[in-house]
mmCIF file of C-alpha atoms in Angstrom:
data_model
loop_
_atom_site.group_PDB
_atom_site.id
_atom_site.type_symbol
_atom_site.label_atom_id
_atom_site.label_comp_id
_atom_site.label_asym_id
_atom_site.label_seq_id
_atom_site.Cartn_x
_atom_site.Cartn_y
_atom_site.Cartn_z
ATOM 1 C CA MET A 136 0.000 0.000 0.000
ATOM 2 C CA LEU A 137 1.390 3.367 -1.093
ATOM 3 C CA ARG A 138 1.576 5.882 1.740
ATOM 4 C CA VAL A 139 0.974 9.532 0.929
ATOM 5 C CA THR A 140 3.347 11.588 3.000
ATOM 6 C CA THR A 141 2.552 14.911 4.599
ATOM 7 C CA ASN A 142 5.188 16.697 2.521
ATOM 8 C CA SER A 143 3.740 15.473 -0.756
ATOM 9 C CA THR A 144 0.234 16.373 0.397
ATOM 10 C CA ILE A 145 1.244 19.884 1.381
ATOM 11 C CA TYR A 146 3.237 20.313 -1.845
ATOM 12 C CA THR A 147 0.289 19.210 -3.980
ATOM 13 C CA TYR A 148 -2.040 21.444 -1.997
ATOM 14 C CA GLN A 149 0.185 24.492 -2.335
ATOM 15 C CA LYS A 150 0.555 23.891 -6.055
ATOM 16 C CA ASN A 151 -3.196 23.676 -6.565
ATOM 17 C CA LEU A 152 -3.825 26.666 -4.287
ATOM 18 C CA LEU A 153 -1.351 28.770 -6.256
ATOM 19 C CA LYS A 154 -3.010 27.714 -9.493
ATOM 20 C CA SER A 155 -6.441 28.660 -8.128
ATOM 21 C CA THR A 156 -5.063 31.955 -6.842
ATOM 22 C CA ASN A 157 -3.572 32.823 -10.257
ATOM 23 C CA GLN A 158 -6.827 31.948 -12.001
ATOM 24 C CA LEU A 159 -8.759 34.146 -9.580
ATOM 25 C CA TYR A 160 -6.304 37.007 -9.999
ATOM 26 C CA SER A 161 -6.476 36.712 -13.785
ATOM 27 C CA ALA A 162 -10.294 36.699 -13.732
ATOM 28 C CA MET A 163 -10.387 39.704 -11.382
ATOM 29 C CA SER A 164 -7.876 41.626 -13.519
ATOM 30 C CA ALA A 165 -9.893 40.944 -16.666
ATOM 31 C CA MET A 166 -13.052 42.218 -14.973
ATOM 32 C CA MET A 167 -11.367 45.390 -13.709
ATOM 33 C CA SER A 168 -9.465 46.239 -16.912
ATOM 34 C CA GLY A 169 -12.098 45.045 -19.362
ATOM 35 C CA ARG A 170 -9.345 43.620 -21.587
ATOM 36 C CA ASN A 171 -8.636 40.108 -22.772
ATOM 37 C CA PHE A 172 -4.866 40.620 -22.480
ATOM 38 C CA ASP A 173 -2.514 43.205 -21.021
ATOM 39 C CA SER A 174 0.726 42.289 -22.761
ATOM 40 C CA TYR A 175 1.901 40.966 -26.107
ATOM 41 C CA SER A 176 3.133 37.723 -24.529
ATOM 42 C CA ALA A 177 -0.304 37.023 -23.075
ATOM 43 C CA ASP A 178 -1.773 36.421 -26.539
ATOM 44 C CA PRO A 179 0.694 37.091 -29.386
ATOM 45 C CA ALA A 180 -1.750 36.280 -32.195
ATOM 46 C CA ALA A 181 -4.508 38.554 -30.855
ATOM 47 C CA ALA A 182 -2.038 41.318 -29.992
ATOM 48 C CA THR A 183 -0.596 41.245 -33.536
ATOM 49 C CA ARG A 184 -4.043 41.468 -35.082
ATOM 50 C CA ALA A 185 -5.037 44.266 -32.690
ATOM 51 C CA PHE A 186 -1.910 46.247 -33.628
ATOM 52 C CA LYS A 187 -2.793 46.001 -37.322
ATOM 53 C CA ILE A 188 -6.357 47.105 -36.648
ATOM 54 C CA HIS A 189 -5.144 50.088 -34.602
ATOM 55 C CA SER A 190 -2.987 51.152 -37.573
ATOM 56 C CA SER A 191 -5.948 50.780 -39.937
ATOM 57 C CA LEU A 192 -8.173 52.778 -37.607
ATOM 58 C CA ASN A 193 -5.634 55.622 -37.429
ATOM 59 C CA ALA A 194 -5.318 55.656 -41.225
ATOM 60 C CA THR A 195 -9.098 55.562 -41.697
ATOM 61 C CA ASN A 196 -9.559 58.378 -39.213
ATOM 62 C CA ALA A 197 -6.997 60.531 -41.064
ATOM 63 C CA GLN A 198 -8.628 59.718 -44.410
ATOM 64 C CA TYR A 199 -12.039 60.603 -43.013
ATOM 65 C CA SER A 200 -10.687 63.946 -41.790
ATOM 66 C CA ASN A 201 -9.154 64.646 -45.220
ATOM 67 C CA ASN A 202 -12.375 63.679 -46.952
ATOM 68 C CA THR A 203 -14.440 65.939 -44.697
ATOM 69 C CA THR A 204 -12.138 68.906 -45.295
ATOM 70 C CA VAL A 205 -12.198 68.486 -49.076
ATOM 71 C CA LEU A 206 -15.958 67.855 -49.080
ATOM 72 C CA ASN A 207 -16.600 71.079 -47.181
ATOM 73 C CA LYS A 208 -14.295 72.934 -49.569
ATOM 74 C CA PHE A 209 -16.076 71.661 -52.678
ATOM 75 C CA SER A 210 -19.506 72.184 -51.142
ATOM 76 C CA THR A 211 -18.591 75.790 -50.362
ATOM 77 C CA ALA A 212 -17.261 76.246 -53.906
ATOM 78 C CA TRP A 213 -20.535 74.827 -55.232
ATOM 79 C CA ASP A 214 -22.488 77.388 -53.199
ATOM 80 C CA VAL A 215 -20.290 80.187 -54.564
ATOM 81 C CA ALA A 216 -20.806 78.992 -58.136
ATOM 82 C CA ASP A 217 -24.539 78.663 -57.556
ATOM 83 C CA ASP A 218 -24.689 82.233 -56.316
ATOM 84 C CA MET A 219 -22.638 83.485 -59.275
ATOM 85 C CA ILE A 220 -24.907 81.809 -61.816
ATOM 86 C CA ASP A 221 -28.252 82.651 -60.246
ATOM 87 C CA LYS A 222 -27.530 86.184 -59.085
ATOM 88 C CA LEU A 223 -24.312 87.766 -60.285
ATOM 89 C CA VAL A 224 -24.243 86.640 -63.909
ATOM 90 C CA SER A 225 -27.995 86.646 -64.503
ATOM 91 C CA ASP A 226 -28.953 89.761 -62.545
ATOM 92 C CA LEU A 227 -25.790 91.814 -62.993
ATOM 93 C CA ALA A 228 -24.749 90.813 -66.512
ATOM 94 C CA GLN A 229 -27.387 89.279 -68.760
ATOM 95 C CA ALA A 230 -30.320 91.369 -67.612
ATOM 96 C CA PRO A 231 -28.601 94.771 -67.900
ATOM 97 C CA ALA A 232 -26.910 93.725 -71.156
ATOM 98 C CA LEU A 233 -30.215 92.771 -72.756
ATOM 99 C CA LYS A 234 -31.739 96.001 -71.504
ATOM 100 C CA GLY A 235 -28.827 98.055 -72.807
ATOM 101 C CA LEU A 236 -28.944 96.500 -76.272
ATOM 102 C CA SER A 237 -32.503 97.643 -76.724
ATOM 103 C CA ASP A 238 -32.683 100.789 -78.877
ATOM 104 C CA THR A 239 -35.244 102.245 -76.485
ATOM 105 C CA ASN A 240 -32.800 102.100 -73.569
ATOM 106 C CA LEU A 241 -29.726 103.733 -75.076
ATOM 107 C CA SER A 242 -30.112 106.632 -72.663
ATOM 108 C CA THR A 243 -29.377 104.274 -69.775
ATOM 109 C CA LEU A 244 -26.538 102.424 -71.527
ATOM 110 C CA ASN A 245 -23.823 103.918 -69.324
ATOM 111 C CA THR A 246 -25.764 102.937 -66.222
ATOM 112 C CA GLN A 247 -26.150 99.372 -67.476
ATOM 113 C CA GLY A 248 -22.398 99.310 -68.097
ATOM 114 C CA ASP A 249 -21.806 100.317 -64.490
ATOM 115 C CA VAL A 250 -24.124 97.521 -63.313
ATOM 116 C CA ILE A 251 -22.274 94.928 -65.422
ATOM 117 C CA TYR A 252 -18.902 96.116 -64.113
ATOM 118 C CA SER A 253 -20.150 95.880 -60.521
ATOM 119 C CA GLY A 254 -21.212 92.321 -61.350
ATOM 120 C CA ALA A 255 -17.675 91.535 -62.528
ATOM 121 C CA GLU A 256 -16.297 92.994 -59.290
ATOM 122 C CA ALA A 257 -18.744 90.888 -57.272
ATOM 123 C CA ILE A 258 -17.655 87.717 -59.075
ATOM 124 C CA ILE A 259 -14.003 88.542 -58.387
ATOM 125 C CA GLN A 260 -14.846 88.884 -54.704
ATOM 126 C CA SER A 261 -16.645 85.536 -54.789
ATOM 127 C CA LEU A 262 -13.712 83.872 -56.557
ATOM 128 C CA ASN A 263 -11.485 85.167 -53.758
ATOM 129 C CA GLY A 264 -13.683 83.440 -51.205
ATOM 130 C CA LYS A 265 -12.233 81.255 -48.465
ATOM 131 C CA TYR A 266 -12.989 78.074 -46.604
ATOM 132 C CA ASP A 267 -11.172 77.495 -43.318
ATOM 133 C CA ASP A 268 -8.714 80.354 -44.100
ATOM 134 C CA ASN A 269 -7.822 78.771 -47.461
ATOM 135 C CA TYR A 270 -8.710 80.336 -50.798
ATOM 136 C CA LEU A 271 -11.061 78.139 -52.792
ATOM 137 C CA PHE A 272 -10.158 78.917 -56.392
ATOM 138 C CA ASN A 273 -6.388 79.326 -56.354
ATOM 139 C CA GLY A 274 -5.304 75.827 -57.310
ATOM 140 C CA ALA A 275 -2.513 74.564 -55.065
ATOM 141 C CA ASP A 276 -1.791 78.035 -53.644
ATOM 142 C CA THR A 277 -4.453 78.381 -50.952
ATOM 143 C CA GLN A 278 -2.794 81.185 -48.980
ATOM 144 C CA ASN A 279 -3.037 84.080 -51.458
ATOM 145 C CA PRO A 280 -6.052 85.678 -53.163
ATOM 146 C CA PRO A 281 -6.111 84.471 -56.783
ATOM 147 C CA PHE A 282 -7.998 87.152 -58.737
ATOM 148 C CA ALA A 283 -7.942 90.908 -59.121
ATOM 149 C CA LEU A 284 -9.009 93.627 -61.552
ATOM 150 C CA GLU A 285 -6.073 95.665 -62.870
ATOM 151 C CA GLN A 286 -6.646 99.096 -64.348
ATOM 152 C CA ASP A 287 -4.434 100.180 -67.271
ATOM 153 C CA GLY A 288 -5.560 103.481 -68.782
ATOM 154 C CA ASP A 289 -9.124 103.085 -69.999
ATOM 155 C CA ARG A 290 -8.876 99.276 -70.000
ATOM 156 C CA THR A 291 -9.385 96.835 -67.147
ATOM 157 C CA TYR A 292 -7.824 93.369 -67.083
ATOM 158 C CA VAL A 293 -8.491 90.306 -64.974
ATOM 159 C CA THR A 294 -5.378 88.941 -63.269
ATOM 160 C CA TYR A 295 -4.726 85.511 -61.776
ATOM 161 C CA ARG A 296 -1.811 85.352 -59.351
ATOM 162 C CA GLY A 297 -0.734 88.704 -60.723
ATOM 163 C CA VAL A 298 -0.786 87.680 -64.411
ATOM 164 C CA ARG A 299 -3.299 89.134 -66.859
ATOM 165 C CA ILE A 300 -5.358 86.313 -68.308
ATOM 166 C CA ASP A 301 -7.133 88.368 -70.983
ATOM 167 C CA ASP A 302 -4.363 90.557 -72.430
ATOM 168 C CA PRO A 303 -2.833 88.974 -75.566
ATOM 169 C CA ALA A 304 -0.090 91.602 -75.535
ATOM 170 C CA THR A 305 1.379 90.262 -72.278
ATOM 171 C CA LEU A 306 0.583 86.540 -72.372
ATOM 172 C CA ASP A 307 3.706 85.673 -74.327
ATOM 173 C CA GLN A 308 6.014 87.963 -72.384
ATOM 174 C CA PRO A 309 8.473 86.422 -69.875
ATOM 175 C CA TYR A 310 6.938 85.761 -66.488
ATOM 176 C CA THR A 311 8.544 87.484 -63.487
ATOM 177 C CA ASP A 312 7.906 86.469 -59.900
ATOM 178 C CA GLU A 313 7.203 88.773 -56.958
ATOM 179 C CA ASN A 314 10.912 89.558 -56.738
ATOM 180 C CA GLY A 315 11.140 90.515 -60.412
ATOM 181 C CA ASN A 316 13.045 87.355 -61.387
ATOM 182 C CA ASN A 317 12.367 85.202 -64.424
ATOM 183 C CA VAL A 318 11.221 81.637 -63.848
ATOM 184 C CA LEU A 319 13.178 79.273 -66.073
ATOM 185 C CA LYS A 320 12.022 76.147 -67.858
ATOM 186 C CA ASP A 321 13.494 72.728 -67.203
ATOM 187 C CA ASP A 322 16.439 73.514 -69.485
ATOM 188 C CA GLY A 323 17.556 76.142 -66.970
ATOM 189 C CA VAL A 324 17.971 78.780 -69.682
ATOM 190 C CA THR A 325 14.668 79.670 -71.352
ATOM 191 C CA PRO A 326 12.335 81.838 -69.257
ATOM 192 C CA MET A 327 8.720 80.801 -68.792
ATOM 193 C CA THR A 328 6.103 83.029 -70.419
ATOM 194 C CA ASN A 329 3.002 84.290 -68.671
ATOM 195 C CA ARG A 330 0.897 81.900 -70.727
ATOM 196 C CA GLU A 331 3.081 78.935 -69.764
ATOM 197 C CA MET A 332 2.911 79.857 -66.083
ATOM 198 C CA LEU A 333 -0.873 80.068 -66.279
ATOM 199 C CA GLU A 334 -0.937 76.627 -67.886
ATOM 200 C CA GLN A 335 1.384 75.270 -65.217
ATOM 201 C CA TRP A 336 -0.803 76.663 -62.425
ATOM 202 C CA SER A 337 -3.848 75.181 -64.102
ATOM 203 C CA ASP A 338 -2.128 71.778 -64.082
ATOM 204 C CA GLU A 339 -1.419 71.754 -60.337
ATOM 205 C CA HIS A 340 -2.703 68.655 -58.544
ATOM 206 C CA PRO A 341 -2.450 68.606 -54.736
ATOM 207 C CA TYR A 342 -3.617 65.038 -54.202
ATOM 208 C CA VAL A 343 -5.229 63.991 -50.927
ATOM 209 C CA ASP A 344 -5.486 60.521 -49.407
ATOM 210 C CA ILE A 345 -9.203 59.857 -48.854
ATOM 211 C CA GLY A 346 -8.995 56.085 -48.642
ATOM 212 C CA ILE A 347 -9.158 54.991 -52.281
ATOM 213 C CA GLY A 348 -5.757 53.344 -52.432
ATOM 214 C CA PHE A 349 -3.153 56.134 -52.386
ATOM 215 C CA GLU A 350 -0.100 54.847 -54.231
ATOM 216 C CA VAL A 351 2.974 56.437 -55.781
ATOM 217 C CA ASP A 352 4.874 55.336 -58.856
ATOM 218 C CA GLY A 353 8.584 54.631 -59.222
ATOM 219 C CA GLN A 354 9.359 58.361 -59.475
ATOM 220 C CA GLY A 355 7.508 59.161 -56.272
ATOM 221 C CA ASN A 356 4.535 60.746 -58.051
ATOM 222 C CA VAL A 357 1.041 60.037 -56.820
ATOM 223 C CA ILE A 358 -0.990 57.763 -59.084
ATOM 224 C CA PRO A 359 -4.062 59.928 -59.853
ATOM 225 C CA SER A 360 -6.584 57.087 -59.639
ATOM 226 C CA THR A 361 -5.571 56.363 -56.029
ATOM 227 C CA ALA A 362 -6.087 59.862 -54.595
ATOM 228 C CA PHE A 363 -8.381 62.872 -54.872
ATOM 229 C CA ASP A 364 -7.308 66.090 -56.601
ATOM 230 C CA SER A 365 -8.273 68.815 -54.119
ATOM 231 C CA ALA A 366 -7.345 71.774 -56.346
ATOM 232 C CA ILE A 367 -9.939 74.013 -57.972
ATOM 233 C CA SER A 368 -8.313 76.005 -60.755
ATOM 234 C CA GLY A 369 -9.863 79.452 -60.831
ATOM 235 C CA THR A 370 -8.973 80.102 -64.486
ATOM 236 C CA ASP A 371 -10.464 76.807 -65.651
ATOM 237 C CA PHE A 372 -13.522 77.490 -63.535
ATOM 238 C CA ILE A 373 -14.395 80.789 -65.237
ATOM 239 C CA GLY A 374 -13.518 79.759 -68.787
ATOM 240 C CA GLY A 375 -9.752 79.696 -69.242
ATOM 241 C CA CYS A 376 -7.103 82.197 -70.295
ATOM 242 C CA GLY A 377 -6.411 84.123 -73.471
ATOM 243 C CA VAL A 378 -8.654 85.357 -76.272
ATOM 244 C CA ASP A 379 -10.518 83.697 -79.119
ATOM 245 C CA ALA A 380 -10.241 84.249 -82.875
ATOM 246 C CA ASP A 381 -12.224 87.487 -82.595
ATOM 247 C CA GLY A 382 -9.849 88.837 -79.982
ATOM 248 C CA ASP A 383 -12.470 88.482 -77.269
ATOM 249 C CA PRO A 384 -11.597 86.978 -73.875
ATOM 250 C CA THR A 385 -12.761 83.448 -73.143
ATOM 251 C CA ASN A 386 -13.484 83.794 -69.428
ATOM 252 C CA ILE A 387 -16.828 85.080 -68.223
ATOM 253 C CA VAL A 388 -15.491 87.850 -65.973
ATOM 254 C CA SER A 389 -13.386 89.447 -68.709
ATOM 255 C CA ILE A 390 -16.335 89.247 -71.112
ATOM 256 C CA MET A 391 -18.417 91.170 -68.586
ATOM 257 C CA VAL A 392 -15.636 93.744 -68.176
ATOM 258 C CA ARG A 393 -15.340 94.224 -71.954
ATOM 259 C CA LEU A 394 -19.107 94.498 -72.285
ATOM 260 C CA SER A 395 -19.217 97.132 -69.538
ATOM 261 C CA GLU A 396 -16.450 99.096 -71.287
ATOM 262 C CA VAL A 397 -18.436 99.113 -74.540
ATOM 263 C CA PHE A 398 -21.576 100.313 -72.769
ATOM 264 C CA ARG A 399 -19.822 102.946 -70.695
ATOM 265 C CA GLY A 400 -17.994 104.237 -73.764
ATOM 266 C CA TYR A 401 -21.257 105.174 -75.465
ATOM 267 C CA ASN A 402 -21.811 108.930 -75.692
ATOM 268 C CA GLN A 403 -25.446 109.521 -74.843
ATOM 269 C CA GLU A 404 -25.404 113.078 -76.174
ATOM 270 C CA THR A 405 -23.837 112.399 -79.572
ATOM 271 C CA GLY A 406 -24.929 108.768 -79.950
ATOM 272 C CA GLU A 407 -21.376 107.760 -80.815
ATOM 273 C CA TRP A 408 -19.457 104.724 -79.600
ATOM 274 C CA SER A 409 -15.912 104.779 -78.265
ATOM 275 C CA SER A 410 -12.859 102.755 -79.269
ATOM 276 C CA ALA A 411 -13.978 100.113 -76.774
ATOM 277 C CA GLY A 412 -16.576 98.930 -79.284
ATOM 278 C CA ASN A 413 -20.008 99.514 -80.745
ATOM 279 C CA LYS A 414 -23.394 97.850 -80.647
ATOM 280 C CA GLU A 415 -22.251 95.077 -82.966
ATOM 281 C CA ASP A 416 -19.351 94.318 -80.617
ATOM 282 C CA ALA A 417 -21.726 94.360 -77.662
ATOM 283 C CA GLU A 418 -24.070 91.887 -79.381
ATOM 284 C CA ARG A 419 -21.140 89.582 -80.158
ATOM 285 C CA LEU A 420 -19.934 89.746 -76.566
ATOM 286 C CA MET A 421 -23.465 89.111 -75.352
ATOM 287 C CA GLY A 422 -23.580 85.866 -77.332
ATOM 288 C CA LYS A 423 -20.254 84.808 -75.849
ATOM 289 C CA LEU A 424 -21.460 85.739 -72.388
ATOM 290 C CA THR A 425 -24.297 83.248 -72.788
ATOM 291 C CA LYS A 426 -21.878 80.501 -73.846
ATOM 292 C CA ALA A 427 -19.537 81.361 -70.974
ATOM 293 C CA GLN A 428 -22.431 81.116 -68.565
ATOM 294 C CA GLU A 429 -23.214 77.650 -69.922
ATOM 295 C CA ALA A 430 -19.573 76.674 -69.367
ATOM 296 C CA LEU A 431 -19.781 78.020 -65.811
ATOM 297 C CA SER A 432 -22.911 75.933 -65.273
ATOM 298 C CA SER A 433 -20.963 72.890 -66.442
ATOM 299 C CA GLN A 434 -18.264 73.617 -63.841
ATOM 300 C CA HIS A 435 -21.030 74.012 -61.279
ATOM 301 C CA THR A 436 -22.381 70.572 -62.171
ATOM 302 C CA GLN A 437 -18.894 69.077 -61.979
ATOM 303 C CA LEU A 438 -18.463 70.461 -58.459
ATOM 304 C CA ASP A 439 -21.750 68.844 -57.488
ATOM 305 C CA THR A 440 -20.617 65.507 -58.944
ATOM 306 C CA GLN A 441 -17.356 65.664 -57.022
ATOM 307 C CA SER A 442 -19.185 66.607 -53.822
ATOM 308 C CA GLN A 443 -21.535 63.631 -54.219
ATOM 309 C CA PHE A 444 -18.533 61.334 -54.712
ATOM 310 C CA LEU A 445 -16.959 62.685 -51.527
ATOM 311 C CA LYS A 446 -20.200 62.180 -49.608
ATOM 312 C CA THR A 447 -20.399 58.562 -50.765
ATOM 313 C CA ASN A 448 -16.764 58.005 -49.866
ATOM 314 C CA GLN A 449 -17.382 59.549 -46.454
ATOM 315 C CA SER A 450 -20.147 57.015 -45.793
ATOM 316 C CA GLN A 451 -17.850 54.173 -46.837
ATOM 317 C CA LEU A 452 -15.132 55.408 -44.487
ATOM 318 C CA GLU A 453 -17.645 55.569 -41.648
ATOM 319 C CA SER A 454 -18.673 51.961 -42.341
ATOM 320 C CA THR A 455 -15.039 50.856 -42.496
ATOM 321 C CA PHE A 456 -14.258 52.601 -39.206
ATOM 322 C CA THR A 457 -17.257 50.985 -37.514
ATOM 323 C CA SER A 458 -16.321 47.513 -38.772
ATOM 324 C CA LEU A 459 -12.704 47.853 -37.675
ATOM 325 C CA ASN A 460 -13.715 49.193 -34.284
ATOM 326 C CA THR A 461 -16.150 46.318 -33.770
ATOM 327 C CA GLU A 462 -13.480 43.767 -34.627
ATOM 328 C CA LEU A 463 -10.965 45.486 -32.346
ATOM 329 C CA ASN A 464 -13.407 45.423 -29.441
ATOM 330 C CA SER A 465 -14.024 41.715 -29.960
ATOM 331 C CA ILE A 466 -10.262 41.079 -29.793
ATOM 332 C CA GLU A 467 -9.213 43.391 -26.974
ATOM 333 C CA ASN A 468 -12.280 43.694 -24.788
ATOM 334 C CA ILE A 469 -13.829 40.987 -22.668
ATOM 335 C CA ASP A 470 -17.318 39.544 -22.941
ATOM 336 C CA GLN A 471 -18.942 40.749 -19.712
ATOM 337 C CA VAL A 472 -21.173 37.709 -19.199
ATOM 338 C CA GLU A 473 -18.379 35.254 -19.922
ATOM 339 C CA ALA A 474 -15.975 37.216 -17.711
ATOM 340 C CA ILE A 475 -18.424 37.146 -14.769
ATOM 341 C CA LEU A 476 -18.936 33.389 -15.140
ATOM 342 C CA THR A 477 -15.159 32.895 -15.254
ATOM 343 C CA LEU A 478 -14.704 35.017 -12.130
ATOM 344 C CA VAL A 479 -17.404 33.114 -10.238
ATOM 345 C CA SER A 480 -15.856 29.801 -11.273
ATOM 346 C CA ALA A 481 -12.378 30.981 -10.217
ATOM 347 C CA GLN A 482 -13.744 32.225 -6.882
ATOM 348 C CA THR A 483 -15.443 28.861 -6.271
ATOM 349 C CA SER A 484 -12.245 26.971 -7.103
ATOM 350 C CA TYR A 485 -10.235 29.214 -4.790
ATOM 351 C CA ASN A 486 -12.701 28.785 -1.895
ATOM 352 C CA ALA A 487 -12.673 25.029 -2.443
ATOM 353 C CA ALA A 488 -8.860 25.030 -2.307
ATOM 354 C CA LEU A 489 -8.961 26.895 0.998
ATOM 355 C CA GLN A 490 -11.489 24.413 2.348
ATOM 356 C CA VAL A 491 -9.261 21.536 1.311
ATOM 357 C CA GLY A 492 -6.394 23.141 3.181
ATOM 358 C CA ALA A 493 -8.537 23.414 6.288
ATOM 359 C CA ASN A 494 -9.623 19.777 6.187
ATOM 360 C CA VAL A 495 -6.880 17.740 4.530
ATOM 361 C CA VAL A 496 -3.636 19.245 5.815
ATOM 362 C CA PRO A 497 -4.406 18.929 9.558
ATOM 363 C CA GLN A 498 -5.510 15.300 9.049
ATOM 364 C CA SER A 499 -2.314 14.462 7.183
ATOM 365 C CA LEU A 500 -0.225 15.969 10.010
ATOM 366 C CA MET A 501 -2.061 14.032 12.767
ATOM 367 C CA ASP A 502 -1.807 10.883 10.683
ATOM 368 C CA TYR A 503 1.947 11.345 10.536
ATOM 369 C CA LEU A 504 2.214 11.863 14.313
ATOM 370 C CA ASN A 505 0.243 8.681 15.047
#
């Protein structure tokens, strides 16, 4: 018959008591912290997955913030364009132009010219609008006002970043920066012209990561299909730079300025027109104003399309964030019901171990003494 010694009994008891104590401590810690594990070594697989999800959540949160900022920018730009089309162009350009072209209203032609010019000024102010301290229509340069009206004798020109966009006499002249220095082409010798600088500004693409892939090619350039172009080119928005075959400007603001100059140059006393143009010129400009307004409406629609895309993408990012957060909670956080049952079980095992110590150990000692 195998005799169980007191030493072996006490050793086995202490071992089981320590095990019960550790299980109780672990269950209590889980209940208090609400976490399934407190260190990487506790559950390497879960900790690795949780780390990856945390990284994805941070990236998604940043992408959501970028998307929201760009969405608000484009929504604000849409509102500006909507106001320009419905009020400024229609009420302060088309209506007075149609009234001025009527033979019965020639006596008010100068006044209508003033109204059209004030409309052009109002559009310039709108194009210099801001969102969150950033200019909306200045391409990649969001810190400086893009547009201005520059007076030169009896002519007024529209400028973009200090360059006249409707003066054919200066478009092909060398461009000089704010310090009076020429900007050279890639060859390092030939200076850029004003026209080339305007084209370069129009081609600026400050891409933003909004969660659609964001990748760069071998040269470090962003792949356009994986990011969102957050720039709104002011010159493209109003109809471009330069003049057409008739020598008339292509952008809607300059057309309004030219039309106002024709109207204000009319001599109401003599019935003569000035060098700015005559009624035939005004009628031609009026037709081009209508086409320019249609082009502006197209830009307005494009802004709406881009805003809708950003809204859809925002919803997708919200869904992604929710899914990732749910998965992270399932990995890191305890199930309350299961944790309570585990704690109760551990408490019962611990109490039973103490009871065993109270009953078995004294008997084993007395047995040894006998």
